[in-house]
Amino acid sequence: MATNVRPRIRLDKKQAKKGELVEVKALVSHVMETGQRRDASGKIVPRKILNKFVCTVNGKEVFAADFEPAVSANPYIQFKFKAQESGKVVLTWFDDDGSTIVGEESIAVS
Amino acid sequence: MIAALNRRQALAIGVSAATTAILGGSVLPAAAANDYEDLIKKFTGGKVPTVGRVKIDAPEIAENGNTVPMTIMVESPMTPASYVTEVLVVADGNPRAGVATFRFTPDSGIAEANTRIRLASTQWLHVVAKTNDGAFFMAKKEVKVTIGGCGG
Amino acid sequence: MISRREFVQVAAAVAALVPGGWSRSFAQQRMTQAELLKFNSVGNVTLVHVADIHGQLLPVYFREPTVNLGVGEAKGLVPHLTGRALLDHYKIPAKSQAAYALSAEDFAALAKSYGRIGGLDRIATILKSIRAERGNRVLFLDGGDTWQNSYTSLQTKGQDMVDCMALLKPDAMTGHWEFTLGEARVKEIVDTLGFPFLAQNVRDTEWNEPVFKSSVMLDRGGVRVGVIGQALPYTAIANPRWMIPNWSFGIREDDLRKEVANVRKDGAELVVLLSHNGFDLDRKLASRVAGIDVILAAHTHDALPEVVRVGKTLLVASGSHGKFVSRLDLDVRNGEVKDFRFKLIPVFADAIEPNAEMAAKIRSIRAPHEAMLGEVIGKTDTLLYRRGNFNGTLDNLICDAMLEERDAQIALSPGFRWGNSLLPGQSITREDIYNATAISYPAAYRLTMSGARLKEVLEDVADNIFNPDPYYQQGGDMVRVGGLAYTIDIGKPAGQRISGLTLRPRGEPIDPAKDYVVAGWASVNEGTEGPPIWDVTMNYIKRKGTVAPVEADHIRVLGS
């Protein structure tokens, strides 16, 4: 189930030479509730975090991450991948509640 | 009139802003001590990582314990023959040690990632990298979480 | 105050003492402008550096510290030598001009002979003279802490300093207290400066992108010079982060390494780091980041009469409050510094002719406020000074004011290193108090704090000064305390340095579980409430008429 949350994604280049590194920066709005906080009535607020992130280029995984509650709210992720071929760069975040947040960019490789 | 030191005022003088703010208004009673060593052991299968090849770029003193920027870098050719598969990040002073695990492939081109993390107090970050041939490398870095306010 | 003629005689008498080293050239000089500026030039580039002027347009008295302890590898090294040890190290005769300018020895007595130091109009004269001599070889760099900490700089949001510095035509600057004007104002000024505000170590908190230019390339004397800027890495901790919520600082050693490589790649034959790191941090950085020829240091207010060498890197420390102008001549050939000559020029206000244009500018800036600022509110019977790791009489006065005016048991005053000195018997004007307190977050708060928290505050600040690793030091001095006594062992690890907390004057031990009424100022947190600290201090002085704070013995220091 994809949500309506729109991640913000920045690639340092839209066109790359084959073998060149492309830097990806991405920000997504999310509370990253740790599951260790109590509300005003003293009850523990249940954990709700984005626990996993995957980046694929034309369906092939180039980078992934597992997040714990110690990752800050509105998670930021920055990484690189090696440009191999033109195509779709898809970023997916997986929520504890089973939903996903998906963002997409394209890269032209010459 | 003398007000009692409420939470907002505690923050106003900066005292321990990080400790309570970060992992909730009240941190759960620490049922167990921070388990960073266990997490590392689980990750390496008991192997002792070699110190080196891993670099941690994080502030020496955090500006805001709720969001501490951190970059990890691992020296590696990142070819199908020789590459970094996974990098574990743990923090030895949070109520729970786990922070993140990064996974790379030869198509990553470089084993480098940056994220922002929560640190409840001054502590060490431990970063362990695993290579495709089953070797482990590590580095650690201390990040001070301070109240600040008297520099100048 | 003695006349200029008598004054020159004093200087001449002092000159007779002369053993050698830096002091010889200095002490032998008569105190004339020509002698102060005399320089046997060398090479093809002249770096001129000022830093930490802290909004001071006019000459001031500023007493250097008696206590400035070094820890770890810096123990016993300059700039951690003070008083007699400092004078001996540089072979400076007691009571000489240099002794007066660089140490606290006999300060009150020597101040009466040698007078005030500094003043942007005098600095303008020095710059003009160096430029006349060295032409296009000159690079003038401002190390920051320029736009704040006086009444007019606070009132004009830094515009007074910006306008005056513009007359000096800096080639670049970096900053720290500048950021306490807030993001919008800093951006607004930077856009109109006409020269670059450099800070390789500031990133936006959202995308991790540079906020300011990292470096600038300048051709001087046929040499391509790369100047890289480094703002105070701990600005967002030492000062209110809420004023600069979208900017993140830090040392960013790796990024600096990349920037050095960048400017070298772009053809820089000389690489200069215009730094606001603080001296110990720069010393460590020089040992770890290759390729920097000169670090122009600031922040910790050290004034060193000679450069410090770390490997191939030359470190220059130019003092504060406009007391000194550093001149470093460099002979740069084939991308290497082959020779250099240095002079820390003391800006003796009675010896150096004010530059007319700058003097007129300063007068016009001050004219609307002159009468108010000059109002005498009291008198001091003792020397008022701020610098020193643990306390100073000026902060003792501010703490006393907070204890009484705010009816508190304990007072906390930030360990700022800026603030002018006042001589025994001197009248205290409104301006004198602004010069010690003018900040954009002046609220004097009052609240209760447990004994345990008090200790925590002291421990935390102590580690920011005495952490043996300079990369973990923030600069500044220890938080000042009133109504409280304690023992500090600076050699112990974080969290274990402070002991023996007692309430003054009766000496009952501080109970960790008990609450105490605490007054303080300069909280870094938004929404802090209370009257501005200058009002609190002025009201107190007015009420007392004459004050005489003494060097209190309420802090016991071990492990130094």
Short mmCIF file of C-alpha atoms in Angstrom, two decimals, chain C residues 14 17-20 23-24 27 84 87 90-100:
data_model
loop_
_atom_site.label_atom_id
_atom_site.label_comp_id
_atom_site.label_asym_id
_atom_site.label_seq_id
_atom_site.Cartn_x
_atom_site.Cartn_y
_atom_site.Cartn_z
CA VAL C 14 61.69 50.96 29.37
CA LEU C 17 66.13 47.17 29.66
CA VAL C 18 66.13 45.10 26.48
CA PRO C 19 67.49 41.57 26.55
CA GLY C 20 66.60 40.13 23.15
CA SER C 23 60.95 42.24 22.70
CA ARG C 24 64.18 43.84 21.64
CA ALA C 27 61.31 47.64 23.55
CA ARG C 84 55.70 36.22 34.16
CA LEU C 87 57.14 37.43 29.44
CA TYR C 90 59.31 35.75 24.77
CA LYS C 91 62.07 37.55 26.70
CA ILE C 92 59.85 40.57 27.22
CA PRO C 93 61.07 43.06 29.84
CA ALA C 94 58.68 43.69 32.72
CA LYS C 95 56.77 46.95 32.49
CA SER C 96 57.57 47.34 28.79
CA GLN C 97 55.02 48.24 26.15
CA ALA C 98 54.95 44.62 25.13
CA ALA C 99 54.43 43.46 28.70
CA TYR C 100 51.50 45.82 28.95
#
